[in-house]
């Protein structure tokens, strides 16, 4: 097997290894939340692959795994993505970008010709936000101090971020030491599966991202009156779950009536108990709203809030709506986009420019450095689903395009 052809195959094979215990908490699905034993196990094996590739590794104070090649004080080109997952995940959303970074580092290390900048491969610990109510804690913690109250946020078991950091072997008091200093990051590039169908429809293996849509998370808590399912007449109920159900449909209605790029999802519904014979007194939903323009997203979030407040009042149910997170839309750096386009063309793929509807660590790194993203075709556009699939051949093209990109950037900095 030609070493270059092997890059994509090995990247995919490593993602597959990471798809089962101990790199997943569950045996029957991939579940790797931030700061869990599965996250630690994944960090250990990936750290070993980074070392083999010639990188010097460390875990930063917010739990990101960082492998570095090149001079200690030089600004770094970071290739990164995340290694946490949603609760029943595919194997490539996040880890494939990290594995491609490791392949690039290994190829450059073997080549032995130094780059005019350092190269870092970063495996962010929390992009999905599937454990705590906020997301991107890994990349946010690298770009700016985390708001102190976020260390007190708790997961479904009541464990706080601070406690989880301690259990992971980190010191919550030092968490802000993860913030990178001015000039430390030359640029950030994230290879990632597309998670949509555009590349497959165009018959193309790779695409270049021009912008990432903004996203907001609303945490909505209903408080009604718990009651007996048999003995409480329908007009006398204050059913928190029925209010939450109506709110789910309000989110769908508001977003379906907006422009095509506006999307709204409720993928989180929590109740303190589950019972056939109890009218539930409490329910919580998590609302995710996204659009290409922040003004569109904010107007939709405001309309959703008005609808939810009105339905709660009509039902005699109290409601609390909290904006858990609002990440602005993020344009990629125009020059790096051009460079990535040329790199993609150089490996024989006609470059297609795309907007990302999914969120990525790149939208956070953009606060401190120019960013670019390379998209890799995924079968049927399916993602956040165990059926997610990317091919070794496409991953191989991605590795080669990334190396071509790095060479072009190196020429500019020579
Ligand atoms: C992450 O996959 C997100 O887009 O929320
Ligand atoms: Mn994801
Ligand atoms: Mn992802």
XYZ file of C-alpha atoms and ligand atoms in Angstrom:
421
model
C 0.000 0.000 0.000
C 1.327 3.407 -0.992
C 1.978 5.466 2.187
C -0.073 8.372 0.850
C -3.055 6.205 -0.033
C -2.796 4.826 3.470
C -3.392 8.207 5.102
C -7.150 8.239 4.505
C -7.517 4.560 5.294
C -5.705 4.924 8.604
C -7.646 8.089 9.528
C -10.956 6.278 8.952
C -9.775 3.101 10.721
C -8.795 5.152 13.773
C -12.215 6.829 13.893
C -13.714 3.335 13.798
C -11.538 2.233 16.746
C -12.805 5.261 18.675
C -16.408 4.185 18.067
C -16.540 1.521 20.791
C -15.692 1.149 24.526
C -13.582 2.280 26.302
C -13.821 5.281 23.941
C -17.612 5.267 24.281
C -19.532 5.180 27.577
C -22.165 2.913 26.012
C -21.544 -0.522 24.513
C -24.332 -0.385 21.941
C -23.774 3.139 20.598
C -21.136 5.869 20.478
C -21.505 8.239 23.426
C -18.402 10.230 24.344
C -19.299 13.292 26.417
C -16.844 15.940 27.635
C -14.647 15.070 30.657
C -15.848 11.476 31.012
C -13.823 8.259 31.183
C -14.531 7.756 27.458
C -13.079 11.198 26.718
C -9.983 10.383 28.824
C -9.505 7.021 27.063
C -9.848 8.650 23.638
C -7.329 11.327 24.647
C -4.862 8.634 25.750
C -4.959 6.645 22.514
C -5.011 9.728 20.276
C -2.116 11.152 22.291
C -0.196 7.954 21.473
C -0.957 8.360 17.748
C 0.173 11.996 17.955
C 3.457 10.964 19.588
C 4.037 8.346 16.868
C 3.454 11.112 14.320
C 6.267 13.161 15.872
C 4.120 15.590 17.891
C 4.794 16.624 21.485
C 1.551 16.317 23.420
C -0.121 17.973 26.369
C -3.618 18.370 27.764
C -4.523 22.008 28.354
C -6.381 23.197 31.488
C -9.841 22.912 29.838
C -9.195 19.346 28.653
C -8.160 19.871 25.023
C -5.477 17.479 23.751
C -2.757 19.390 21.878
C 0.052 17.900 19.780
C 2.773 20.246 18.564
C 5.537 20.107 15.995
C 8.104 22.847 15.439
C 9.730 25.725 17.316
C 8.513 26.465 20.829
C 7.801 30.160 20.430
C 6.662 30.315 16.801
C 3.010 31.093 15.993
C 1.122 27.898 15.200
C -1.072 26.775 12.384
C -3.704 24.713 14.201
C -5.494 21.826 12.545
C -8.314 20.849 14.852
C -11.735 19.432 15.488
C -13.542 17.807 18.414
C -13.547 14.353 19.966
C -16.705 14.604 22.073
C -19.889 13.210 20.549
C -23.655 13.440 20.650
C -25.430 10.668 22.628
C -25.861 8.191 19.756
C -23.254 9.450 17.351
C -21.625 8.625 14.069
C -17.901 7.906 14.232
C -16.601 10.709 11.978
C -18.218 13.957 13.208
C -15.175 15.569 14.821
C -12.635 12.720 15.120
C -12.051 12.544 11.356
C -10.727 16.126 11.354
C -8.351 15.301 14.213
C -7.160 12.117 12.498
C -6.516 14.040 9.264
C -4.481 16.527 11.313
C -2.403 13.663 12.762
C -1.816 12.262 9.247
C -0.636 15.668 7.997
C 1.692 16.065 10.983
C 3.151 12.606 10.406
C 3.734 13.285 6.699
C 5.414 16.623 7.466
C 7.512 15.151 10.272
C 8.745 12.346 7.971
C 9.523 14.846 5.238
C 11.836 16.541 7.725
C 11.769 19.947 6.010
C 10.881 22.504 8.727
C 7.886 24.784 8.259
C 8.189 28.536 8.835
C 5.595 28.172 11.631
C 4.722 25.577 14.250
C 2.000 23.029 13.550
C -0.497 21.999 16.217
C -3.140 19.320 16.042
C -5.910 19.961 18.576
C -8.606 17.538 19.737
C -11.193 19.778 21.407
C -13.025 18.174 24.310
C -16.429 19.813 24.031
C -17.939 20.991 20.794
C -21.335 19.285 20.924
C -22.386 20.484 24.369
C -24.050 17.122 24.934
C -23.144 16.907 28.630
C -23.653 20.472 29.902
C -26.201 23.028 28.619
C -23.581 25.039 26.709
C -21.336 23.907 23.859
C -17.799 24.611 22.561
C -16.300 24.826 26.023
C -12.991 23.475 24.666
C -12.515 26.088 21.964
C -14.138 28.872 23.985
C -11.774 28.091 26.860
C -8.839 28.382 24.475
C -9.853 31.761 23.069
C -11.109 33.700 26.139
C -11.675 33.231 29.875
C -14.805 31.133 30.467
C -17.544 32.972 32.377
C -17.078 31.738 35.971
C -20.750 30.778 36.317
C -20.297 28.237 33.499
C -18.051 26.193 35.803
C -21.111 25.754 38.042
C -23.373 24.433 35.263
C -24.417 20.852 35.924
C -25.010 17.734 33.838
C -28.056 15.458 34.120
C -26.507 13.781 37.215
C -25.951 17.132 38.965
C -22.146 17.064 38.447
C -20.763 20.552 37.804
C -18.182 21.458 35.156
C -15.729 22.255 37.983
C -16.263 18.799 39.551
C -15.926 17.107 36.163
C -12.651 18.956 35.498
C -11.307 17.772 38.860
C -12.352 14.167 38.164
C -10.541 14.451 34.805
C -7.344 15.386 36.677
C -7.516 19.122 35.958
C -7.655 22.094 38.330
C -10.757 24.269 37.790
C -8.953 27.220 39.362
C -6.425 27.129 36.515
C -8.937 26.793 33.714
C -8.215 30.207 32.225
C -4.560 29.263 31.674
C -5.898 27.496 28.563
C -6.391 30.898 26.869
C -3.871 31.384 24.083
C -1.838 34.593 24.053
C -1.952 37.222 21.299
C -0.097 36.100 18.171
C 0.195 32.463 19.297
C -2.227 31.210 16.653
C -1.316 31.977 13.057
C -4.422 30.359 11.569
C -6.957 27.629 12.333
C -8.093 25.049 9.809
C -10.751 22.428 10.458
C -11.370 19.426 8.227
C -14.860 18.014 8.957
C -17.468 15.833 7.316
C -20.069 17.959 5.542
C -23.052 16.583 7.549
C -25.298 17.530 4.627
C -25.956 16.268 1.101
C -24.475 18.984 -1.165
C -21.109 17.356 -1.952
C -22.642 13.969 -2.662
C -25.252 15.577 -4.921
C -22.478 17.385 -6.824
C -20.383 14.180 -7.090
C -17.487 15.850 -5.256
C -15.298 14.518 -2.446
C -14.341 17.874 -0.928
C -15.759 21.351 -0.425
C -14.559 24.678 0.932
C -16.584 26.448 3.629
C -17.153 30.178 3.266
C -19.164 30.777 6.474
C -20.724 29.011 9.460
C -24.261 29.909 10.521
C -24.950 31.446 13.940
C -26.743 29.417 16.564
C -28.685 30.126 19.766
C -29.738 27.763 22.535
C -32.811 28.505 24.672
C -33.415 26.567 27.873
C -37.160 26.621 28.582
C -38.511 25.407 31.947
C -42.245 24.924 32.566
C -43.738 24.656 36.043
C -47.364 23.556 36.265
C -49.178 21.520 38.893
C -48.588 17.789 39.241
C -51.852 15.884 39.532
C -53.735 12.625 39.279
C -54.251 11.428 35.716
C -57.619 9.887 36.554
C -59.099 12.374 38.965
C -58.310 15.796 37.413
C -60.801 17.008 34.763
C -59.193 18.297 31.576
C -60.127 22.005 31.979
C -58.617 22.088 35.490
C -55.115 20.915 34.570
C -51.838 22.871 34.494
C -49.881 20.234 32.613
C -46.212 21.157 32.183
C -45.541 18.433 29.611
C -48.517 19.452 27.447
C -47.184 23.050 27.524
C -43.737 21.789 26.483
C -45.300 19.781 23.649
C -47.140 22.863 22.377
C -43.866 24.810 22.593
C -42.103 22.200 20.433
C -44.712 22.765 17.718
C -44.427 26.561 18.107
C -40.674 26.325 17.393
C -41.389 24.284 14.279
C -44.110 26.674 13.097
C -42.060 29.872 13.589
C -38.996 28.475 11.814
C -40.930 26.843 8.962
C -42.511 30.231 8.217
C -39.093 31.957 7.898
C -36.416 31.993 5.174
C -34.969 28.616 4.082
C -31.762 29.079 6.062
C -33.710 29.511 9.336
C -33.936 26.220 11.255
C -35.248 25.433 14.719
C -35.017 22.161 16.607
C -36.080 20.745 19.947
C -33.938 17.670 20.548
C -34.049 17.803 24.315
C -37.100 17.184 26.484
C -36.602 16.488 30.178
C -39.158 15.516 32.795
C -38.343 14.711 36.433
C -40.359 11.478 36.290
C -42.049 9.390 33.605
C -45.415 7.915 34.532
C -48.674 6.882 32.857
C -50.822 8.103 35.703
C -49.329 11.482 36.664
C -49.976 14.900 35.108
C -46.463 16.283 35.082
C -45.775 19.405 37.128
C -42.376 20.119 35.511
C -40.853 19.840 32.050
C -37.881 21.372 30.277
C -37.015 21.691 26.601
C -33.828 22.761 24.832
C -34.371 24.846 21.686
C -31.669 25.267 19.008
C -32.211 28.094 16.472
C -29.850 28.836 13.562
C -29.718 31.134 10.551
C -27.137 32.596 8.183
C -27.776 36.117 9.570
C -27.775 36.702 13.323
C -30.649 39.190 12.888
C -32.848 36.426 11.368
C -31.955 34.035 14.173
C -32.581 36.642 16.874
C -35.956 37.642 15.385
C -37.004 33.964 15.310
C -35.841 33.441 18.904
C -37.883 36.483 19.974
C -40.978 35.176 18.132
C -40.537 31.751 19.768
C -40.258 33.391 23.172
C -43.510 35.363 22.617
C -45.388 32.226 21.493
C -44.147 30.192 24.455
C -45.008 32.908 26.980
C -48.514 33.199 25.500
C -49.220 29.458 25.512
C -47.907 29.130 29.073
C -50.166 31.916 30.245
C -53.186 30.366 28.502
C -52.440 27.030 30.207
C -51.796 28.530 33.653
C -48.236 27.211 33.650
C -45.213 29.264 34.728
C -42.321 29.447 32.285
C -38.672 30.557 32.502
C -36.747 31.100 29.276
C -32.990 31.470 29.459
C -30.616 32.098 26.534
C -28.075 29.386 27.355
C -25.830 30.352 24.459
C -25.702 32.625 21.402
C -22.844 32.073 18.960
C -22.661 34.594 16.109
C -22.469 33.556 12.465
C -18.866 33.352 11.315
C -17.361 34.133 7.925
C -14.218 32.155 7.058
C -11.121 34.166 6.150
C -11.348 35.154 2.468
C -7.651 34.605 1.772
C -7.529 31.188 3.488
C -10.682 30.210 1.579
C -8.893 31.032 -1.701
C -5.840 29.080 -0.545
C -7.978 26.073 0.399
C -9.791 26.265 -2.918
C -6.461 26.143 -4.775
C -5.330 23.228 -2.577
C -8.521 21.276 -3.315
C -8.134 21.921 -7.054
C -4.504 20.725 -6.837
C -5.656 17.233 -5.805
C -8.014 17.058 -8.780
C -11.296 17.996 -7.096
C -13.343 20.842 -8.526
C -13.816 23.058 -5.440
C -17.375 23.749 -4.334
C -17.981 26.587 -1.881
C -20.480 25.848 0.896
C -22.033 27.463 3.958
C -22.004 25.252 7.068
C -25.324 24.836 8.854
C -23.582 22.817 11.554
C -21.594 24.529 14.275
C -17.839 24.025 14.518
C -14.950 24.979 16.790
C -13.783 27.139 13.861
C -16.523 29.692 14.641
C -14.969 30.195 18.077
C -11.314 30.166 16.949
C -12.292 32.946 14.510
C -12.254 35.283 17.531
C -8.452 35.037 17.697
C -7.234 33.913 14.251
C -8.218 33.636 10.589
C -10.066 30.343 10.013
C -10.859 28.016 7.130
C -12.706 24.706 6.837
C -12.422 21.776 4.469
C -15.577 19.684 4.098
C -15.476 15.973 3.283
C -18.398 14.230 1.596
C -20.483 12.000 3.878
C -22.847 9.317 2.624
C -26.414 10.521 2.152
C -25.541 13.702 4.061
C -26.366 11.710 7.214
C -24.843 12.854 10.507
C -25.630 12.831 14.250
C -26.678 9.281 13.454
C -24.731 5.999 13.802
C -25.199 5.467 10.043
C -22.788 8.358 9.356
C -20.155 7.290 6.812
C -17.143 8.818 5.062
C -14.898 6.852 2.702
C -11.158 6.216 3.032
C -10.660 7.516 -0.521
C -12.321 10.852 0.322
C -10.401 11.083 3.601
C -7.220 10.478 1.645
C -8.003 13.319 -0.748
C -8.689 15.492 2.289
C -5.253 14.664 3.753
C -3.597 15.534 0.460
C -5.558 18.776 0.088
C -4.619 19.754 3.646
C -0.929 19.100 2.919
C -1.183 21.185 -0.259
C -2.840 23.943 1.792
C -0.039 23.840 4.398
C 2.608 24.013 1.656
C 0.927 27.052 0.109
C 0.700 28.773 3.499
C 4.352 27.900 4.173
C 5.398 29.495 0.833
C 3.639 32.698 1.861
C 5.494 32.760 5.194
C 8.897 31.647 3.880
C -22.728 20.402 16.298
O -22.675 19.409 15.623
C -23.739 21.388 16.085
O -23.851 21.895 14.945
O -24.507 21.651 17.015
Mn -21.845 17.235 15.781
Mn -18.721 18.282 14.575
